[in-house]
PDB file of C-alpha atoms in Angstrom:
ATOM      1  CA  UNK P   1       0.000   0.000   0.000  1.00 61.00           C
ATOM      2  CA  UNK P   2       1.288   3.530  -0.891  1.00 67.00           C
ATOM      3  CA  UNK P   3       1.046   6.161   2.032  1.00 83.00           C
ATOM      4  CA  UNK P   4       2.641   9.396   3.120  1.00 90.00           C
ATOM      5  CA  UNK P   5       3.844  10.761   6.171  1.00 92.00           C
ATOM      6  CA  UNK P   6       4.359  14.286   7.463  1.00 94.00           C
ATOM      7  CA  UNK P   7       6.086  14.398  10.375  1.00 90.00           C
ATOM      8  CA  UNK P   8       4.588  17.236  12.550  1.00 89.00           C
ATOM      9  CA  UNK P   9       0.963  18.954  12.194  1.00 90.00           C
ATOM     10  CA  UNK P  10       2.225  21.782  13.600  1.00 94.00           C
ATOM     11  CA  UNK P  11       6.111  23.608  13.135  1.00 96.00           C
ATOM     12  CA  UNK P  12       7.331  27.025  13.875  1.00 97.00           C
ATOM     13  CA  UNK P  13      10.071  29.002  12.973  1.00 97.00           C
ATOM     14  CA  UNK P  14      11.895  32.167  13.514  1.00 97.00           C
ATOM     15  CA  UNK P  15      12.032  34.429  11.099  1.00 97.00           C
ATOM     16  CA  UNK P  16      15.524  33.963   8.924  1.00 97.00           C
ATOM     17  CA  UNK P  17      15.368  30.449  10.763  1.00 97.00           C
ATOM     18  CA  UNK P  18      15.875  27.435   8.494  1.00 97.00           C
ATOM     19  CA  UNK P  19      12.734  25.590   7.507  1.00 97.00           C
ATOM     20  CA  UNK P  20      12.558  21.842   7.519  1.00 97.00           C
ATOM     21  CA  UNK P  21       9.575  20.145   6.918  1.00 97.00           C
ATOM     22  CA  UNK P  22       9.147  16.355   6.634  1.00 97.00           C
ATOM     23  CA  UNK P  23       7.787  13.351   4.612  1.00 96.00           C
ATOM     24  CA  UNK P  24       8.192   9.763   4.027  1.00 95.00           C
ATOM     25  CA  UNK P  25       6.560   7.498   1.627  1.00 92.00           C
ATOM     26  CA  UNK P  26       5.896   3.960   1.634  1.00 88.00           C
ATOM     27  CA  UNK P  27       5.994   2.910  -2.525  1.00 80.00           C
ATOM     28  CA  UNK P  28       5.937  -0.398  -4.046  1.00 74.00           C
ATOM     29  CA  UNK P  29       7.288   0.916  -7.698  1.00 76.00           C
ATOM     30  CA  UNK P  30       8.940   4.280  -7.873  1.00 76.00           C
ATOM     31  CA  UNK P  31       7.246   7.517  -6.604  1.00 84.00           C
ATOM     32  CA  UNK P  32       6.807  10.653  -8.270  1.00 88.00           C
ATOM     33  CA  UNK P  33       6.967  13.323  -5.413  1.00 91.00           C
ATOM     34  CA  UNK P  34       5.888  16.668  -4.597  1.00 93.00           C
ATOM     35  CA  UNK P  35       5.214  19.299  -2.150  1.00 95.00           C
ATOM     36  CA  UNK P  36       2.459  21.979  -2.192  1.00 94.00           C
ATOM     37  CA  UNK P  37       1.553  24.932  -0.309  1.00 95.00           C
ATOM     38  CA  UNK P  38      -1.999  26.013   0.459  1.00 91.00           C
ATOM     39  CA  UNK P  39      -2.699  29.597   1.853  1.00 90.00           C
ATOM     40  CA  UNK P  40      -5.988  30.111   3.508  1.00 84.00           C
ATOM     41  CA  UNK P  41      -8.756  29.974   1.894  1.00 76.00           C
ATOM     42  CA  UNK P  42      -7.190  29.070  -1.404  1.00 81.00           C
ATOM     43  CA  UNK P  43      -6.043  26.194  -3.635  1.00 83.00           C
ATOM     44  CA  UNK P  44      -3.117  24.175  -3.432  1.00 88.00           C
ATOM     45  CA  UNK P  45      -0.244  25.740  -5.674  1.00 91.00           C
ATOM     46  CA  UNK P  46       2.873  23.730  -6.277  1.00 90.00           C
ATOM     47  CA  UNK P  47       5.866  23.740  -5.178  1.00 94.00           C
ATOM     48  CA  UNK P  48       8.323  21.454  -6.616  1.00 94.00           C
ATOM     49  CA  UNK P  49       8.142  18.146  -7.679  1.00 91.00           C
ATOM     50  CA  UNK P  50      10.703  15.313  -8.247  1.00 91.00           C
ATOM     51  CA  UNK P  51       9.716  12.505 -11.405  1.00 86.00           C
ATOM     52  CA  UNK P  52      13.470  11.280 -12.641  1.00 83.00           C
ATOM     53  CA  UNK P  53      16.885  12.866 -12.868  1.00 85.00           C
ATOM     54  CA  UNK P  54      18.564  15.113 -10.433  1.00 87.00           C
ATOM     55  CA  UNK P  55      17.252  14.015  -6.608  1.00 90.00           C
ATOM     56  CA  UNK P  56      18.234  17.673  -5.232  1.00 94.00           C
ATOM     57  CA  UNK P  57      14.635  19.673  -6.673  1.00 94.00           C
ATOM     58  CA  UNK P  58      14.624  23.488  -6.674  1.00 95.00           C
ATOM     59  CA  UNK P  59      11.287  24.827  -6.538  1.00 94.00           C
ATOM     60  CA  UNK P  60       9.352  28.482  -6.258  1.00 93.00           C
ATOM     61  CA  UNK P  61      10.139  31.231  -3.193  1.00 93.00           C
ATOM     62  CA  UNK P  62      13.291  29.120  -2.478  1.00 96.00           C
ATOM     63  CA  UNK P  63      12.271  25.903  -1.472  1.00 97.00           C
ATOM     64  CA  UNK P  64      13.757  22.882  -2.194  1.00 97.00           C
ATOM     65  CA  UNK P  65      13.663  19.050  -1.488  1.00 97.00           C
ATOM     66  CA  UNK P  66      15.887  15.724  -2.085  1.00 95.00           C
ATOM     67  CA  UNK P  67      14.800  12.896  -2.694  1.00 93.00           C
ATOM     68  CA  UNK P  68      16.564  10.150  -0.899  1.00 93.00           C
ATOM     69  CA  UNK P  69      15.482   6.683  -1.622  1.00 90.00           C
ATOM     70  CA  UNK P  70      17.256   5.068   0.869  1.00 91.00           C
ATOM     71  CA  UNK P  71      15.652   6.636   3.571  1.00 92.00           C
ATOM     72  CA  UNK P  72      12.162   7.126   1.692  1.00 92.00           C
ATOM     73  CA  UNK P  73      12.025  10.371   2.390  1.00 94.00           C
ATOM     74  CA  UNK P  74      11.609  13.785   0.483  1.00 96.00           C
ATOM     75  CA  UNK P  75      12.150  16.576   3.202  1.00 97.00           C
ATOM     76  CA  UNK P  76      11.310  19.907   2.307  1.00 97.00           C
ATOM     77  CA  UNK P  77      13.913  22.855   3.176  1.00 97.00           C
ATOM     78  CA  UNK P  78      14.316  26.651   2.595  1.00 97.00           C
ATOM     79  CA  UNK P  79      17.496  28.486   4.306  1.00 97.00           C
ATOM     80  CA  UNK P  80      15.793  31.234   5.643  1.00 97.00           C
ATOM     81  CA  UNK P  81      11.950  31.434   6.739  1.00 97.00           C
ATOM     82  CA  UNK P  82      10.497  34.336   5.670  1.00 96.00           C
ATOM     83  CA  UNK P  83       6.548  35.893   7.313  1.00 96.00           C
ATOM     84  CA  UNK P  84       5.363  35.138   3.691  1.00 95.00           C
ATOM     85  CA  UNK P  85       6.048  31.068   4.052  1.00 96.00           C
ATOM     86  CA  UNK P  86       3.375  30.841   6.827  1.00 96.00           C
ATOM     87  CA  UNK P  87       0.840  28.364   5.605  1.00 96.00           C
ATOM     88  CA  UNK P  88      -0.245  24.603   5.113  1.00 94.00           C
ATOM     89  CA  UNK P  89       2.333  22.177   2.803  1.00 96.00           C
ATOM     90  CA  UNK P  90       1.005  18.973   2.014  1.00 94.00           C
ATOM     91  CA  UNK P  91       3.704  16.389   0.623  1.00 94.00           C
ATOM     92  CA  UNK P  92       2.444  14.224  -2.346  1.00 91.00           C
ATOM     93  CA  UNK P  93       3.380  10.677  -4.124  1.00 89.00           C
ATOM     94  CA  UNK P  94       2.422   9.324  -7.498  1.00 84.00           C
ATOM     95  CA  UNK P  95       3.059   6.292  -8.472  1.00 75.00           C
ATOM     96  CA  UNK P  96       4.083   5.601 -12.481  1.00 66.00           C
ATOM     97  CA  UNK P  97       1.309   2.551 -12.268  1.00 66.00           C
ATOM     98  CA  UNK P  98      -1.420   4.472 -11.372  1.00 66.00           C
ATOM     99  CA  UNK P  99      -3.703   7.308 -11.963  1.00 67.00           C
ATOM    100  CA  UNK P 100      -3.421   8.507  -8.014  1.00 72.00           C
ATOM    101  CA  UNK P 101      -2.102  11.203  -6.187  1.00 80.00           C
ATOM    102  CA  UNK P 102      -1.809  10.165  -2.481  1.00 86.00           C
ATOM    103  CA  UNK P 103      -1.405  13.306   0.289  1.00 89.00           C
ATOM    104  CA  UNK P 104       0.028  13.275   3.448  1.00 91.00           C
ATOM    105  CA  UNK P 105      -2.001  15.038   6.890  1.00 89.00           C
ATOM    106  CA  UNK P 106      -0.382  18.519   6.241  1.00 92.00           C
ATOM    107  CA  UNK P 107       1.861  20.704   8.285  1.00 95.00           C
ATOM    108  CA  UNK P 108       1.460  24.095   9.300  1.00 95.00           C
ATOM    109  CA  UNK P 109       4.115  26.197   9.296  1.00 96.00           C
ATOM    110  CA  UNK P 110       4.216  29.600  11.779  1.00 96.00           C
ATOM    111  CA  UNK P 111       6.858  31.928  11.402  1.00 97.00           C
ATOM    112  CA  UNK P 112       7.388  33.699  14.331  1.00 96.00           C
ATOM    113  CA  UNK P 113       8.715  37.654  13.699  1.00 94.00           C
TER     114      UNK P 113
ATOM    115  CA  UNK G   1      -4.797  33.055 -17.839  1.00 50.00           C
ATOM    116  CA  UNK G   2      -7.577  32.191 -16.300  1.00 69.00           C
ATOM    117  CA  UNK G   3      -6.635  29.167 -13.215  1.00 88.00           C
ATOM    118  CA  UNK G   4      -9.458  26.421 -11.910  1.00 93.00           C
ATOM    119  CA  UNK G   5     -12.497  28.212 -11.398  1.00 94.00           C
ATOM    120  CA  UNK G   6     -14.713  26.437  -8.818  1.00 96.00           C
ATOM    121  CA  UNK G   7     -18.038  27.249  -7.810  1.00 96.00           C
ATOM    122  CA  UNK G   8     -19.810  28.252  -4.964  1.00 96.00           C
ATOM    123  CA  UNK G   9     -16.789  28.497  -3.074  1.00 95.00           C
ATOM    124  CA  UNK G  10     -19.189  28.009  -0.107  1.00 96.00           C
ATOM    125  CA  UNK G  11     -22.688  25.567  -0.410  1.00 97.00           C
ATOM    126  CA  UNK G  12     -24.704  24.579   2.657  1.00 98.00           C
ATOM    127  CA  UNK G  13     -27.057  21.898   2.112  1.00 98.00           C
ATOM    128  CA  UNK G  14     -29.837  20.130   4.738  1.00 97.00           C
ATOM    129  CA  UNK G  15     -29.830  16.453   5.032  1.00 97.00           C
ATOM    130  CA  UNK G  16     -31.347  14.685   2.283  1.00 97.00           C
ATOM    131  CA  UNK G  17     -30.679  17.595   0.053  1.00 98.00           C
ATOM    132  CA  UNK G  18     -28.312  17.125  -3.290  1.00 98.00           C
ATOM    133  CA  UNK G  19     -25.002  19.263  -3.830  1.00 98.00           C
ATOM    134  CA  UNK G  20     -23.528  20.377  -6.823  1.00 98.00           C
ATOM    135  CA  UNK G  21     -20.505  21.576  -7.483  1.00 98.00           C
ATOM    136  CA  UNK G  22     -18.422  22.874 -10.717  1.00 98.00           C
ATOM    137  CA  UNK G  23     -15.268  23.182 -11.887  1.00 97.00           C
ATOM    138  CA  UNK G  24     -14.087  24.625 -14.703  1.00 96.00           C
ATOM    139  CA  UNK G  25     -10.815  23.447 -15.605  1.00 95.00           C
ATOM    140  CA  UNK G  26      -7.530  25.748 -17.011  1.00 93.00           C
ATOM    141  CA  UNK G  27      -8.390  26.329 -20.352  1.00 91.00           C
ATOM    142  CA  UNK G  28      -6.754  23.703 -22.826  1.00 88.00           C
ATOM    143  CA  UNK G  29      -6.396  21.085 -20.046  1.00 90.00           C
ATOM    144  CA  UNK G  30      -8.534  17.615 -20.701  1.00 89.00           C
ATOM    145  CA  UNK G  31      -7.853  16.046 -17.430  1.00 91.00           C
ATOM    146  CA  UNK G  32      -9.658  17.004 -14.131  1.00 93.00           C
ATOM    147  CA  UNK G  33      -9.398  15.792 -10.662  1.00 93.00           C
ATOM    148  CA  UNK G  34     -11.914  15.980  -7.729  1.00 95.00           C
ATOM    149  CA  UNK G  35     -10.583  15.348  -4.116  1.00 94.00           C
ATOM    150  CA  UNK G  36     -11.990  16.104  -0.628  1.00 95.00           C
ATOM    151  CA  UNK G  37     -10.255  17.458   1.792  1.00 91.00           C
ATOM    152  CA  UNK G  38     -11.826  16.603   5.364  1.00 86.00           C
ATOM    153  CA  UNK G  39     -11.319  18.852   8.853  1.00 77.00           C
ATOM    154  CA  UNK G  40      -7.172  17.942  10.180  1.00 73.00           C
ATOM    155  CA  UNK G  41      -7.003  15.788   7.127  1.00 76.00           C
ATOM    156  CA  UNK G  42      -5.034  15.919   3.683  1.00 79.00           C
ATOM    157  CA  UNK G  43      -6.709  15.574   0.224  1.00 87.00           C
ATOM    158  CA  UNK G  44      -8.015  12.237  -0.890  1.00 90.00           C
ATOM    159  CA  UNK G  45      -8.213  11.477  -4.277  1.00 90.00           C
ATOM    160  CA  UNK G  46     -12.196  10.577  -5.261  1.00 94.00           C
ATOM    161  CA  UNK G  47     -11.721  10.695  -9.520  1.00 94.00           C
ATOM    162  CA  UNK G  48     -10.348  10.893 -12.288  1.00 92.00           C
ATOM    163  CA  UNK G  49     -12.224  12.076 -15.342  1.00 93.00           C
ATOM    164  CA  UNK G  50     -11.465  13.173 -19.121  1.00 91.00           C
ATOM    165  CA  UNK G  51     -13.502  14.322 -21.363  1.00 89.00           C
ATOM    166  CA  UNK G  52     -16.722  12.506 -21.344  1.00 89.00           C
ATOM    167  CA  UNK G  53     -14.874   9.451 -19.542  1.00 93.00           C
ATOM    168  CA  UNK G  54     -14.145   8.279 -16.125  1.00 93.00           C
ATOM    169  CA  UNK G  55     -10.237   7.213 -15.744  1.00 90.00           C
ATOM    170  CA  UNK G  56     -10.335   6.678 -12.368  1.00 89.00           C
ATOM    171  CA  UNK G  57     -13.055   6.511 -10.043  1.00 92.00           C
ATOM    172  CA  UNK G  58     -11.182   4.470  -6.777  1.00 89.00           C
ATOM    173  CA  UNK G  59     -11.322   6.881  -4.650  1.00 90.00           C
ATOM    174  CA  UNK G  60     -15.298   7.771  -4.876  1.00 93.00           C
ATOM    175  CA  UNK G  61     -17.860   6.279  -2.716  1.00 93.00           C
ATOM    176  CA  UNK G  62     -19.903   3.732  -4.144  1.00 90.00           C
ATOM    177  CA  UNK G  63     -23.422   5.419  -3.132  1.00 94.00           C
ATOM    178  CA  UNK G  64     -24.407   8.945  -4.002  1.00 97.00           C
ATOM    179  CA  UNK G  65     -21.779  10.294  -5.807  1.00 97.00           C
ATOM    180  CA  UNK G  66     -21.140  10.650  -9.085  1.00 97.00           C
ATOM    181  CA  UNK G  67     -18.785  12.729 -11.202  1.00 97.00           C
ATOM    182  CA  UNK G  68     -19.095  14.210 -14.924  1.00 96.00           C
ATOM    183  CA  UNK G  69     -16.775  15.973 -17.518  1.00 95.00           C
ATOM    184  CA  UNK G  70     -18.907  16.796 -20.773  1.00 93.00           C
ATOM    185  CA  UNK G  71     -17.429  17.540 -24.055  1.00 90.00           C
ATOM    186  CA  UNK G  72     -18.721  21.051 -22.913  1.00 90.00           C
ATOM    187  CA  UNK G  73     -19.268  22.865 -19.690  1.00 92.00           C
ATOM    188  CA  UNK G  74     -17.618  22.397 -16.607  1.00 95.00           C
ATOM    189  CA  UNK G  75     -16.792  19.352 -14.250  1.00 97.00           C
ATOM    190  CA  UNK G  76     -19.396  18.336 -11.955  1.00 98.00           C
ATOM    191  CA  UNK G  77     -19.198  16.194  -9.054  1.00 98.00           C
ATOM    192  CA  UNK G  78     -22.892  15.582  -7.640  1.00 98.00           C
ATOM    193  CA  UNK G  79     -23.660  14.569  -4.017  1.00 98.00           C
ATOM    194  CA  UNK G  80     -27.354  12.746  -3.726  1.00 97.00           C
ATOM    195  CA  UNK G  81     -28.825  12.929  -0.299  1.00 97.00           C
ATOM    196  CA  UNK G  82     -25.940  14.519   1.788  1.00 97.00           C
ATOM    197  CA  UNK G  83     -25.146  13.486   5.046  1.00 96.00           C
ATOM    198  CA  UNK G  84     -23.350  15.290   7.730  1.00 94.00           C
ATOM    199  CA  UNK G  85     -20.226  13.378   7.050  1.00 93.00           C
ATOM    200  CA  UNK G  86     -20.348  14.941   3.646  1.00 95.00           C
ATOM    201  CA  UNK G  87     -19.361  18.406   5.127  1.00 95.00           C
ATOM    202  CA  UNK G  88     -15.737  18.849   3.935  1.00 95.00           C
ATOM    203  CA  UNK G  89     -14.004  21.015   1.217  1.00 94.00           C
ATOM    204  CA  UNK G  90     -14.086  19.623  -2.015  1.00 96.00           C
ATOM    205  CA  UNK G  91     -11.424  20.750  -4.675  1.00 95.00           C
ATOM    206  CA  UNK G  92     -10.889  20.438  -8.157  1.00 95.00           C
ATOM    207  CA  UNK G  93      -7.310  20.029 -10.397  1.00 92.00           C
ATOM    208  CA  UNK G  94      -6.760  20.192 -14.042  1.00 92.00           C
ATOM    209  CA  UNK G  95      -3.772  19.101 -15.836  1.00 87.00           C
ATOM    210  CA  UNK G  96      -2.880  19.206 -19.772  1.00 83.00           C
ATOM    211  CA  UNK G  97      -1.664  16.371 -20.326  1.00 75.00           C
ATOM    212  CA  UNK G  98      -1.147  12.806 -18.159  1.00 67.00           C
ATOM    213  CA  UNK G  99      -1.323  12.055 -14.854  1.00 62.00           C
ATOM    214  CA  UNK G 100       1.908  13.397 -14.045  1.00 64.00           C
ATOM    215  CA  UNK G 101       2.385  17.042 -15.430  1.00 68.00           C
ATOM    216  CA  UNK G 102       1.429  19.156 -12.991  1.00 76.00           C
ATOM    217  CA  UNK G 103      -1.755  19.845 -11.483  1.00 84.00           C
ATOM    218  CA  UNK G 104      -3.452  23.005 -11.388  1.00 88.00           C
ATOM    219  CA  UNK G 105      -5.950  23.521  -8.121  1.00 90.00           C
ATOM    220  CA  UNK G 106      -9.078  25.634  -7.623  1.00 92.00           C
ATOM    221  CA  UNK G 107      -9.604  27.595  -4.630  1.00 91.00           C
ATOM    222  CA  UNK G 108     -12.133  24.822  -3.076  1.00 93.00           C
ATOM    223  CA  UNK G 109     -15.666  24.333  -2.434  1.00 96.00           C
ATOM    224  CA  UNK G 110     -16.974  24.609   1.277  1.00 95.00           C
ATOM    225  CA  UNK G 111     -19.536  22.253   1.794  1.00 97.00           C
ATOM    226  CA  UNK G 112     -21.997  22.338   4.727  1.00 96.00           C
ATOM    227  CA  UNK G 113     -24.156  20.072   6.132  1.00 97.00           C
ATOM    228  CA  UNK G 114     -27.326  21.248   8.576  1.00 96.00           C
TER     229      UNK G 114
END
């Protein structure tokens, strides 16, 4: 069975703090992965998302995330948190035999000034 | 460009009522998406639809629902005699081509249950 995980519902940062947000997957055939952000009230928008190639992903407003199979996980990191970054990101598999996008819980991300 | 237009944004139905709700995909894009997204939750996937066809309908409930993409008009995913439990926001993607480009989302559909 295919599942993600986001570790913490809840994480808060200092402004100019890094960000580090987490996800595992559980994947019988390999994953497509991605992370998207959803302001309140509003749609998800995406992120970044890794399908084949390069495992270190650059994405929009200076996020990024590697994919490390190893540890089945795709963390999501920006260097510096910035008030702007405060909302929900929900972490995301695919899998290349199906038609299914499978979403992990969420986390909320505070940035405290 | 015009992005996923969903609408209402916000419906509130009585028990026993029927919901409907739209989505009008990015224009150009043939593939549409419907998922709900329940209170402390993440999105589940309910279908998968191209024009006039059902790809993918796994994640749906077997009773009550049902989901449409005509050759015109907009997406609609239908919700026969509603039920508290239905209460949850309901959004719509689009994509242009498979499964795996990306996916566009609308901004949701609030739906309440009295």
């Amino acid at each position: 069975a295919q599942s993600v995980t986001q570790l913490g519902s809840h994480v808060s940062v200092s402004e100019g703090a890094l960000v580090l947000l987490r996800c595992n997957y559980s994947s019988s055939v390999p994953p497509y992965l991605f992370w998207y952000v959803q302001y309140p009230n509003q749609g998800l928008q995406l992120l970044l998302k890794y399908t084949t190639g390069a495992t270190l992903v650059k994405g929009i407003n200076g996020f990024e995330a590697e994919f490390k199979k190893s540890e089945t996980s795709f963390h999501l990191t920006k260097p510096s948190a910035h008030m702007s970054d405060a909302a929900e990101y929900f972490c995301a598999v695919a899998l290349s035999t199906g038609n299914q996008f499978y979403f992990g819980t969420g986390t909320s991300l505070t940035v405290i000034p | 460009n015009a992005g996923v237009m969903q609408n209402p944004r916000h419906l509130v139905r009585r028990r026993g009522q029927e919901a409907r709700l739209r989505c009008s995909p990015v224009k150009g894009h043939s593939h549409v998406y419907w998922y709900r997204q329940l209170p402390e939750e993440g999105l589940k996937f309910m279908v998968y639809l191209q024009k006039e066809n059902i790809i993918d309908e796994s994640g749906m409930p077997k009773e009550r629902f049902s989901a449409e993409f005509p050759k015109e008009g907009p997406s609609i995913l239908r919700i026969q005699q509603v039920v508290r439990g239905d209460s949850a926001a309901y959004f719509c993607a689009s994509s242009p081509r498979d499964f795996y480009s990306e996916q566009y989302f609308g901004p949701g559909t609030r739906l309440t249950v009295t």
